[in-house]
Coordinates of C-alpha atoms in Angstrom, one line a residue:
M1082 CA 0.0 0.0 0.0
K1083 CA 2.9 2.4 0.7
Q1084 CA 4.2 1.5 -2.8
A1085 CA 0.8 2.5 -4.1
L1086 CA 1.0 5.8 -2.3
T1087 CA 4.6 6.4 -3.7
N1088 CA 3.5 5.5 -7.2
A1089 CA 0.8 8.2 -6.9
S1090 CA 3.5 10.7 -5.8
V1091 CA 2.4 10.7 -2.2
H1092 CA 5.6 10.6 0.0
D1093 CA 4.4 12.1 3.3
F1094 CA 3.7 8.9 5.2
L1095 CA 4.9 6.8 8.1
I1096 CA 5.1 3.1 8.5
V1097 CA 4.6 1.9 12.1
E1098 CA 5.9 -1.6 12.6
Y1099 CA 5.7 -3.7 15.8
N1100 CA 8.8 -5.8 15.0
D1101 CA 12.4 -5.0 14.2
V1102 CA 11.8 -6.1 10.6
I1103 CA 9.0 -5.6 8.0
G1104 CA 7.0 -8.5 6.6
G1105 CA 4.6 -9.4 9.4
R1106 CA 3.5 -13.0 9.2
V1107 CA 5.9 -13.6 6.3
A1108 CA 8.4 -14.5 8.9
H1109 CA 11.4 -16.8 9.0
T1110 CA 14.1 -17.9 11.5
T1111 CA 17.3 -19.9 11.6
F1112 CA 17.2 -23.6 12.3
G1113 CA 19.5 -26.5 12.8
A1114 CA 22.8 -26.7 11.1
K1115 CA 24.2 -27.2 7.6
P1116 CA 27.3 -29.3 7.0
D1117 CA 29.5 -26.2 7.5
G1118 CA 27.8 -25.5 10.8
S1119 CA 25.8 -22.5 9.6
P1120 CA 22.0 -22.6 10.2
Y1121 CA 19.3 -23.2 7.6
T1122 CA 16.5 -20.7 7.2
V1123 CA 12.9 -22.0 7.6
E1124 CA 9.6 -20.1 7.2
L1125 CA 7.4 -19.8 10.3
G1126 CA 4.5 -18.2 8.5
A1127 CA 3.6 -17.8 4.8
N1128 CA 5.5 -20.5 2.9
W1129 CA 3.9 -21.0 -0.5
V1130 CA 3.1 -19.0 -3.6
Q1131 CA -0.4 -20.4 -4.2
G1132 CA -1.7 -20.3 -7.7
I1133 CA 1.0 -19.3 -10.2
Q1134 CA 0.0 -18.6 -13.8
S1135 CA -1.7 -20.6 -16.6
P1136 CA -0.8 -20.0 -20.2
G1137 CA -2.7 -17.0 -21.5
G1138 CA -4.1 -16.2 -18.1
P1139 CA -3.3 -13.7 -15.4
A1140 CA -0.3 -14.1 -13.1
N1141 CA -0.5 -14.1 -9.3
P1142 CA 1.2 -10.9 -8.2
I1143 CA 3.2 -12.8 -5.6
W1144 CA 4.5 -15.1 -8.3
I1145 CA 5.6 -12.1 -10.3
L1146 CA 7.5 -10.8 -7.2
A1147 CA 8.9 -14.2 -6.5
E1148 CA 10.4 -14.3 -10.0
K1149 CA 11.5 -10.7 -9.8
Y1150 CA 13.6 -11.4 -6.7
N1151 CA 14.6 -14.9 -7.8
L1152 CA 13.1 -16.6 -4.7
T1153 CA 14.1 -20.3 -4.5
N1154 CA 11.0 -22.4 -4.7
T1155 CA 9.8 -25.9 -5.7
Y1156 CA 6.5 -27.2 -6.9
S1157 CA 4.6 -29.1 -4.2
D1158 CA 3.6 -32.4 -5.7
Y1159 CA 0.6 -33.5 -3.8
S1160 CA 0.6 -36.8 -5.6
S1161 CA 3.9 -37.6 -4.0
I1162 CA 2.4 -38.9 -0.8
Q1163 CA 2.6 -42.0 1.4
T1164 CA -0.1 -42.9 3.9
F1165 CA 0.2 -44.3 7.4
D1166 CA -1.7 -45.1 10.5
H1167 CA -0.6 -46.3 14.0
T1168 CA 0.3 -49.7 12.6
G1169 CA 2.8 -48.3 10.0
A1170 CA 2.6 -47.8 6.3
V1171 CA -0.8 -48.6 4.9
N1172 CA -2.2 -47.5 1.5
Y1173 CA -5.5 -45.6 1.7
T1174 CA -4.8 -43.2 -1.2
D1175 CA -8.0 -44.4 -2.9
L1176 CA -9.8 -42.3 -0.3
L1177 CA -8.3 -39.2 -1.9
N1178 CA -10.2 -40.0 -5.1
T1179 CA -13.4 -40.7 -3.2
Y1180 CA -13.1 -37.3 -1.5
D1181 CA -12.4 -35.6 -4.8
D1182 CA -15.6 -37.1 -6.3
A1183 CA -17.7 -35.6 -3.4
Y1184 CA -15.9 -32.3 -3.7
S1185 CA -16.9 -32.0 -7.4
V1186 CA -20.5 -32.4 -6.4
L1187 CA -20.2 -29.9 -3.6
E1188 CA -18.4 -27.4 -5.9
Q1189 CA -21.4 -27.3 -8.2
D1190 CA -23.8 -27.0 -5.3
A1191 CA -21.8 -24.0 -3.9
G1192 CA -22.2 -22.3 -7.3
Y1193 CA -26.0 -22.7 -7.1
I1194 CA -25.9 -21.2 -3.6
L1195 CA -24.1 -18.1 -4.8
S1196 CA -25.9 -17.6 -8.1
E1197 CA -29.4 -18.3 -6.8
N1198 CA -28.9 -16.5 -3.5
L1199 CA -29.6 -19.6 -1.5
Q1200 CA -28.8 -20.0 2.2
D1201 CA -25.2 -20.9 2.9
R1202 CA -24.3 -23.9 5.0
S1203 CA -21.2 -25.4 6.6
F1204 CA -18.7 -27.2 4.4
R1205 CA -19.4 -30.2 6.5
S1206 CA -23.1 -30.1 5.5
G1207 CA -22.0 -29.7 1.9
L1208 CA -19.7 -32.7 2.1
S1209 CA -22.4 -34.9 3.7
L1210 CA -24.9 -33.9 1.1
S1211 CA -22.4 -34.8 -1.6
G1212 CA -21.9 -38.3 -0.2
W1213 CA -18.7 -37.8 1.9
K1214 CA -19.3 -39.0 5.4
P1215 CA -16.1 -40.1 7.1
G1216 CA -17.7 -41.0 10.4
K1217 CA -15.3 -42.8 12.7
N1218 CA -13.1 -44.0 9.8
M1219 CA -9.9 -42.4 10.9
Q1220 CA -8.2 -42.9 7.5
A1221 CA -11.0 -41.0 5.9
Q1222 CA -10.8 -38.3 8.6
A1223 CA -7.0 -38.0 7.8
T1224 CA -7.8 -37.8 4.1
E1225 CA -10.3 -35.0 4.8
W1226 CA -7.9 -33.1 7.0
W1227 CA -5.3 -33.3 4.2
Q1228 CA -7.8 -32.0 1.6
F1229 CA -9.5 -29.3 3.7
D1230 CA -8.1 -28.4 7.1
W1231 CA -4.6 -28.2 5.8
E1232 CA -5.6 -25.4 3.5
Y1233 CA -8.2 -23.4 5.5
G1234 CA -6.7 -23.9 9.0
Q1235 CA -10.0 -24.9 10.4
S1236 CA -12.4 -27.8 10.0
P1237 CA -15.3 -28.2 7.5
E1238 CA -17.7 -27.5 10.4
E1239 CA -16.2 -24.1 11.0
S1240 CA -16.1 -23.1 7.3
S1241 CA -18.6 -21.7 4.8
E1242 CA -19.4 -24.0 1.8
E1243 CA -20.1 -21.1 -0.5
F1244 CA -17.1 -18.9 0.3
A1245 CA -14.6 -21.7 0.8
I1246 CA -15.3 -22.7 -2.8
V1247 CA -15.1 -19.0 -3.9
N1248 CA -11.8 -18.7 -2.1
Y1249 CA -10.4 -21.8 -3.8
N1250 CA -11.7 -21.1 -7.3
T1251 CA -10.6 -17.5 -7.6
T1252 CA -7.0 -18.5 -6.8
F1253 CA -6.5 -21.9 -8.3
Y1254 CA -8.9 -21.8 -11.2
Q1255 CA -7.9 -18.2 -12.1
Y1256 CA -4.1 -18.5 -11.8
S1257 CA -3.2 -22.2 -11.7
D1258 CA -3.5 -25.2 -9.4
A1259 CA 0.2 -25.1 -8.6
N1260 CA 1.5 -24.4 -5.0
N1261 CA 5.2 -23.6 -5.0
Y1262 CA 7.0 -24.0 -1.6
V1263 CA 9.5 -21.2 -1.0
F1264 CA 12.6 -22.1 0.9
D1265 CA 14.9 -19.3 -0.1
Q1266 CA 17.7 -19.0 2.5
R1267 CA 17.4 -15.2 2.4
G1268 CA 13.8 -15.6 3.6
F1269 CA 10.4 -15.4 1.8
N1270 CA 10.2 -11.7 3.0
T1271 CA 13.1 -10.9 0.6
F1272 CA 10.5 -9.7 -1.9
I1273 CA 8.8 -7.4 0.7
K1274 CA 12.1 -5.9 1.6
G1275 CA 13.0 -5.5 -2.0
E1276 CA 9.8 -3.7 -2.8
A1277 CA 10.2 -1.5 0.2
S1278 CA 13.6 -0.5 -1.0
T1279 CA 12.0 1.1 -4.1
F1280 CA 10.4 3.8 -1.9
L1281 CA 12.4 3.7 1.4
T1282 CA 16.0 4.7 1.7
P1283 CA 18.4 3.0 4.1
N1284 CA 17.5 4.0 7.7
D1285 CA 14.5 5.9 6.3
P1286 CA 12.9 7.9 9.2
R1287 CA 9.5 7.1 7.8
L1288 CA 9.9 3.5 8.9
L1289 CA 9.3 3.2 12.7
L1290 CA 10.4 -0.2 13.7
N1291 CA 9.9 -1.7 17.2
T1292 CA 6.9 0.6 17.7
I1293 CA 3.9 -0.8 19.5
V1294 CA 0.6 0.9 18.9
T1295 CA -1.5 1.2 22.0
K1296 CA -4.4 3.4 21.0
I1297 CA -5.9 4.9 17.8
S1298 CA -8.0 8.0 18.0
H1299 CA -10.1 8.7 15.0
S1300 CA -12.5 11.4 13.8
D1301 CA -13.9 12.9 10.6
T1302 CA -10.9 15.3 10.5
G1303 CA -7.9 12.9 11.1
V1304 CA -6.4 10.0 13.0
T1305 CA -3.9 9.9 15.9
I1306 CA -1.7 6.9 16.5
H1307 CA -0.6 6.5 20.1
Y1308 CA 2.5 4.4 21.1
K1309 CA 4.7 4.1 24.1
D1310 CA 7.0 7.1 23.4
G1311 CA 4.6 9.4 21.7
C1312 CA 1.9 9.8 19.0
I1313 CA 1.5 10.5 15.3
E1314 CA -1.1 12.8 13.9
A1315 CA -2.3 12.1 10.3
E1316 CA -5.0 13.0 7.9
Y1317 CA -5.6 9.3 7.2
A1318 CA -4.4 6.0 8.6
I1319 CA -4.5 2.4 7.3
C1320 CA -4.8 -0.2 9.9
T1321 CA -3.2 -3.5 8.9
F1322 CA -3.6 -5.3 12.2
S1323 CA -4.4 -9.0 11.7
L1324 CA -7.9 -10.1 12.4
G1325 CA -6.6 -11.8 15.5
V1326 CA -5.2 -8.6 16.9
L1327 CA -8.5 -6.8 16.2
Q1328 CA -10.4 -9.5 18.0
N1329 CA -8.1 -9.5 21.1
D1330 CA -8.6 -5.8 21.9
V1331 CA -4.9 -5.1 22.4
V1332 CA -5.3 -1.7 20.9
K1333 CA -7.9 0.8 22.1
F1334 CA -10.0 2.7 19.6
S1335 CA -11.3 6.1 20.6
P1336 CA -14.1 6.5 20.1
Q1337 CA -15.1 2.8 20.0
L1338 CA -15.5 1.3 16.6
P1339 CA -19.2 1.4 15.5
T1340 CA -21.3 -1.7 16.3
W1341 CA -21.5 -2.7 12.6
K1342 CA -17.6 -2.7 12.5
Q1343 CA -17.3 -4.7 15.7
E1344 CA -19.8 -7.2 14.5
G1345 CA -17.7 -7.7 11.3
I1346 CA -14.5 -8.2 13.3
E1347 CA -16.0 -10.6 15.8
T1348 CA -18.0 -12.7 13.2
F1349 CA -15.0 -13.9 11.2
S1350 CA -12.5 -16.5 12.3
M1351 CA -8.8 -16.4 12.8
A1352 CA -7.2 -19.8 12.0
T1353 CA -3.9 -21.0 13.4
Y1354 CA -1.4 -23.0 11.3
T1355 CA 1.6 -24.4 13.2
K1356 CA 4.6 -25.9 11.5
I1357 CA 6.8 -28.0 13.8
F1358 CA 10.4 -28.5 12.5
L1359 CA 12.7 -31.4 13.3
Q1360 CA 16.3 -32.0 12.0
F1361 CA 17.7 -35.5 12.2
P1362 CA 21.3 -36.6 11.6
K1363 CA 22.1 -36.9 7.9
D1364 CA 23.1 -40.6 8.2
K1365 CA 20.0 -41.5 10.2
V1366 CA 17.2 -40.2 7.9
F1367 CA 14.5 -42.8 8.1
W1368 CA 11.9 -41.7 5.6
N1369 CA 11.8 -41.9 1.8
T1370 CA 13.4 -38.7 0.7
S1371 CA 12.0 -39.0 -2.8
T1372 CA 8.5 -38.6 -1.4
Q1373 CA 7.3 -35.1 -0.4
F1374 CA 4.4 -35.8 1.9
F1375 CA 3.5 -38.4 4.6
L1376 CA -0.1 -38.6 5.9
Y1377 CA -0.8 -40.1 9.3
A1378 CA -4.2 -41.3 10.5
D1379 CA -4.3 -41.3 14.3
P1380 CA -6.6 -44.0 15.7
I1381 CA -8.3 -41.7 18.2
E1382 CA -7.9 -38.0 17.4
R1383 CA -8.6 -36.3 14.1
G1384 CA -5.8 -33.9 13.1
Y1385 CA -3.2 -35.3 15.5
Y1386 CA 0.2 -34.6 13.8
P1387 CA -1.3 -35.6 10.5
V1388 CA 0.9 -34.3 7.7
F1389 CA 4.7 -34.5 7.6
Q1390 CA 6.7 -32.9 4.8
S1391 CA 10.2 -33.6 3.8
L1392 CA 12.7 -30.9 3.0
D1393 CA 15.5 -33.5 2.6
G1394 CA 14.8 -34.4 -1.0
P1395 CA 15.2 -33.5 -4.7
G1396 CA 14.4 -29.8 -5.4
F1397 CA 14.5 -28.8 -1.7
L1398 CA 17.4 -29.1 0.8
P1399 CA 19.0 -32.5 0.0
G1400 CA 21.0 -33.9 2.9
S1401 CA 19.4 -31.4 5.4
G1402 CA 17.7 -34.1 7.5
I1403 CA 14.8 -31.7 7.9
L1404 CA 11.2 -32.9 8.3
F1405 CA 8.2 -30.8 9.5
V1406 CA 4.7 -31.6 10.6
T1407 CA 1.7 -29.3 10.6
V1408 CA -1.2 -28.9 13.0
V1409 CA -4.0 -26.4 12.9
S1410 CA -6.9 -25.1 15.0
D1411 CA -7.4 -26.9 18.3
Q1412 CA -4.2 -29.0 17.9
S1413 CA -2.3 -25.7 17.4
Y1414 CA -3.7 -24.3 20.6
V1415 CA -2.6 -27.4 22.4
V1416 CA 1.0 -27.5 21.2
E1417 CA 1.4 -23.7 21.4
N1418 CA 0.4 -23.9 25.1
Q1419 CA 2.7 -26.7 26.1
D1420 CA 6.5 -26.9 26.3
D1421 CA 8.7 -28.0 23.5
A1422 CA 9.7 -31.2 25.3
T1423 CA 6.1 -32.4 25.5
T1424 CA 5.4 -31.6 21.8
K1425 CA 8.6 -33.3 20.7
A1426 CA 7.8 -36.4 22.6
Q1427 CA 4.4 -36.6 21.0
V1428 CA 5.7 -36.0 17.5
L1429 CA 8.4 -38.7 18.0
A1430 CA 5.8 -41.1 19.3
V1431 CA 3.8 -40.7 16.1
L1432 CA 6.9 -41.1 13.9
R1433 CA 7.8 -44.2 15.8
D1434 CA 4.3 -45.6 15.2
M1435 CA 4.8 -44.8 11.5
Y1436 CA 8.3 -46.1 11.0
G1437 CA 9.1 -48.3 14.0
A1438 CA 10.6 -47.3 17.3
K1439 CA 14.1 -48.4 16.5
N1440 CA 14.2 -46.5 13.3
V1441 CA 13.5 -43.0 14.6
P1442 CA 16.4 -41.3 16.5
E1443 CA 16.3 -38.2 18.6
P1444 CA 16.3 -35.0 16.5
T1445 CA 19.3 -32.7 16.7
A1446 CA 17.1 -29.6 16.4
F1447 CA 13.5 -28.9 17.1
L1448 CA 11.5 -25.7 16.7
Y1449 CA 8.0 -24.3 16.2
P1450 CA 6.3 -20.9 16.4
R1451 CA 3.3 -20.0 18.7
W1452 CA 1.2 -17.9 16.4
S1453 CA -2.0 -18.1 18.5
T1454 CA -0.2 -16.4 21.4
T1455 CA 2.0 -14.0 19.4
P1456 CA 0.7 -10.5 20.5
W1457 CA 1.1 -8.9 17.1
A1458 CA -0.7 -11.8 15.2
F1459 CA -2.9 -13.9 17.5
G1460 CA -3.2 -16.5 14.7
S1461 CA -2.1 -17.2 11.2
Y1462 CA -4.8 -16.2 8.7
S1463 CA -8.5 -15.6 8.5
N1464 CA -11.4 -18.0 7.6
W1465 CA -15.0 -17.5 6.6
P1466 CA -17.6 -19.1 8.9
P1467 CA -20.7 -20.8 7.6
G1468 CA -23.9 -18.7 7.1
T1469 CA -22.0 -15.4 7.0
S1470 CA -22.9 -13.0 4.3
L1471 CA -20.8 -10.9 1.9
E1472 CA -22.3 -7.8 3.5
M1473 CA -21.0 -8.8 6.9
H1474 CA -17.5 -9.2 5.4
Q1475 CA -17.8 -5.8 3.9
N1476 CA -18.4 -4.4 7.4
L1477 CA -15.1 -6.1 8.4
R1478 CA -13.5 -4.4 5.3
A1479 CA -15.0 -0.9 5.4
N1480 CA -13.4 2.2 6.6
V1481 CA -14.5 4.2 9.7
G1482 CA -14.2 7.8 8.7
R1483 CA -10.5 8.5 8.0
L1484 CA -9.4 5.1 9.5
W1485 CA -9.1 2.5 6.8
F1486 CA -8.4 -1.3 7.0
A1487 CA -6.4 -3.7 4.9
G1488 CA -5.0 -7.2 5.0
E1489 CA -5.6 -10.7 3.8
H1490 CA -8.7 -10.8 6.0
T1491 CA -10.3 -7.8 4.2
H1492 CA -10.3 -9.5 0.8
A1493 CA -13.6 -11.2 0.1
E1494 CA -12.2 -13.7 -2.4
Y1495 CA -8.6 -14.1 -1.5
Y1496 CA -8.9 -14.1 2.3
G1497 CA -6.2 -16.2 3.9
F1498 CA -3.9 -15.8 0.9
L1499 CA -0.8 -13.6 0.7
H1500 CA -2.0 -12.2 -2.6
G1501 CA -5.2 -11.1 -0.8
A1502 CA -3.1 -8.8 1.4
W1503 CA -1.3 -7.5 -1.7
F1504 CA -4.5 -6.7 -3.5
E1505 CA -6.1 -5.0 -0.5
G1506 CA -3.0 -2.9 0.1
Q1507 CA -2.9 -1.8 -3.4
K1508 CA -6.6 -0.9 -3.4
V1509 CA -6.6 1.1 -0.1
G1510 CA -3.3 2.8 -0.9
G1511 CA -4.6 3.9 -4.2
T1512 CA -7.8 5.2 -2.7
L1513 CA -6.0 7.2 0.0
A1514 CA -3.6 8.7 -2.5
G1515 CA -6.7 10.0 -4.2
C1516 CA -8.0 11.4 -0.9
V1517 CA -4.8 13.1 0.0
K1518 CA -4.6 14.7 -3.5
G1519 CA -8.3 15.8 -3.4
N1520 CA -9.4 13.5 -6.2
K1521 CA -13.0 12.8 -5.3
T1522 CA -13.4 10.3 -8.1
V1523 CA -10.8 8.0 -6.5
C1524 CA -11.5 9.0 -2.9
V1525 CA -14.6 6.9 -2.4
E1526 CA -15.5 5.5 1.0
E1527 CA -16.3 1.8 1.4
V1528 CA -19.9 0.7 1.7
D1529 CA -21.0 -0.5 5.1
Y1530 CA -24.1 -2.1 6.4
P1531 CA -25.2 -0.8 9.9
L1532 CA -28.2 -3.1 9.9
L1533 CA -28.1 -6.7 8.5
H1534 CA -31.3 -8.7 8.5
G1535 CA -31.6 -12.5 9.0
D1536 CA -33.2 -14.9 6.6
T1537 CA -36.5 -15.3 8.4
P1538 CA -39.1 -12.5 8.7
E1539 CA -40.7 -12.1 12.1
A1540 CA -44.1 -13.2 10.7
Q1541 CA -42.7 -16.6 9.9
Y1542 CA -41.9 -17.4 13.6
D1543 CA -45.2 -19.2 13.9
P1544 CA -46.7 -22.7 14.5
A1545 CA -46.6 -23.5 10.8
N1546 CA -42.8 -23.4 11.1
G1547 CA -42.6 -25.2 14.4
W1548 CA -42.5 -22.0 16.5
F1549 CA -45.0 -22.4 19.4
V1550 CA -43.7 -20.3 22.3
T1551 CA -42.1 -16.8 22.3
S1552 CA -38.5 -16.7 23.2
F1553 CA -39.1 -13.3 24.9
Q1554 CA -40.0 -14.8 28.2
T1555 CA -39.7 -13.2 31.6
V1556 CA -42.1 -15.2 33.8
G1557 CA -39.5 -17.6 35.2
F1558 CA -36.8 -15.0 35.5
D1559 CA -35.7 -14.3 39.0
D1560 CA -34.1 -11.0 39.7

């Protein structure tokens, strides 16, 4: 968005950043050791360019930037998968095709919901109606997790059928179905730093690092950003806090955000996606390094350390001995609130079920982030709950006077994706450039919906619809 301002010849801006580096949830760290003793770089947050470009079609802007900055990446081949349960290797890849068949039916159904303005439902309902009912079949549950939770960060029960399909189609059907895993040893945020260098000079005073915002005062005439050591007065401000930060009330808004805005913020979901990294001795690697993915079906708990991914293989980091496993949602909350030793013991127990106790040594390095408790994130990315309208999302997205909002969570189609954040930043930055320059054609406020109605008119709450007693009762209420 700052690039959009600069491109419009607006240079009088400040960037207020919580951390000591820009990039937000596109964050990496050092891990383990290379043969020469130096550490590897692994990504804690965003890790893939999702949807690349099809011949003759548009290109994902993140892919354009990845190519511009020569980011090292490899195609994630989801057909390169081996399946396991607690007894070891067992082939249930046929379930992947069974799920895909049901998904195809659901996909068409979601199109009808959107085009005919029908009532949305949960993705779980859509799957059931399409013939996919995993029940207590834990191999089917693992298959479903691989196909759905691993992408959306939450379960089918927690996700909209209509908008999950919108989200998938607008990315993978528009650009391509490719997901390219970025493991550039400079870090994925190299492209963000590179773009910033086109409008920021070294040690630019307009970039305020390590600055924690505590309060935002806003009015029809301007915005004041308060932080520990002072405040900034501005004509306009763009709030790029994650949905998780907005929901956790860590920054005070004065006056309070209007009810319609608060409803938009609290209605949507913040998913958590936790990657747990392990490095094993090079000469004791126990998995097939020519396979990219390993799917585990726990006999008791759905989503219990279900998907392992090898970085020690062709096209990645051969000889690194690095393997990582991903958990999301409730399992993320569990591992992020327990110590590393407990999590490591659980992961190793799963791997020893998969490969045999004698074959899995102790790792030489172990690490994972705690996104759900990180105070500048409180989660990984947003998700769309079932039965939630586009208008409600617009309330999440809309500005409040001179205070504007942008991020992956504010994009109605690309929510949860890195390119969603890019598009929203470009949109809001361009709009505010018009506002600053007095261009009323460009400076157009976002639509908001102070009053959203349900699907059922009051007159239909009657016996014909099974409604026999008013819910507005006071007789049995004891003061």
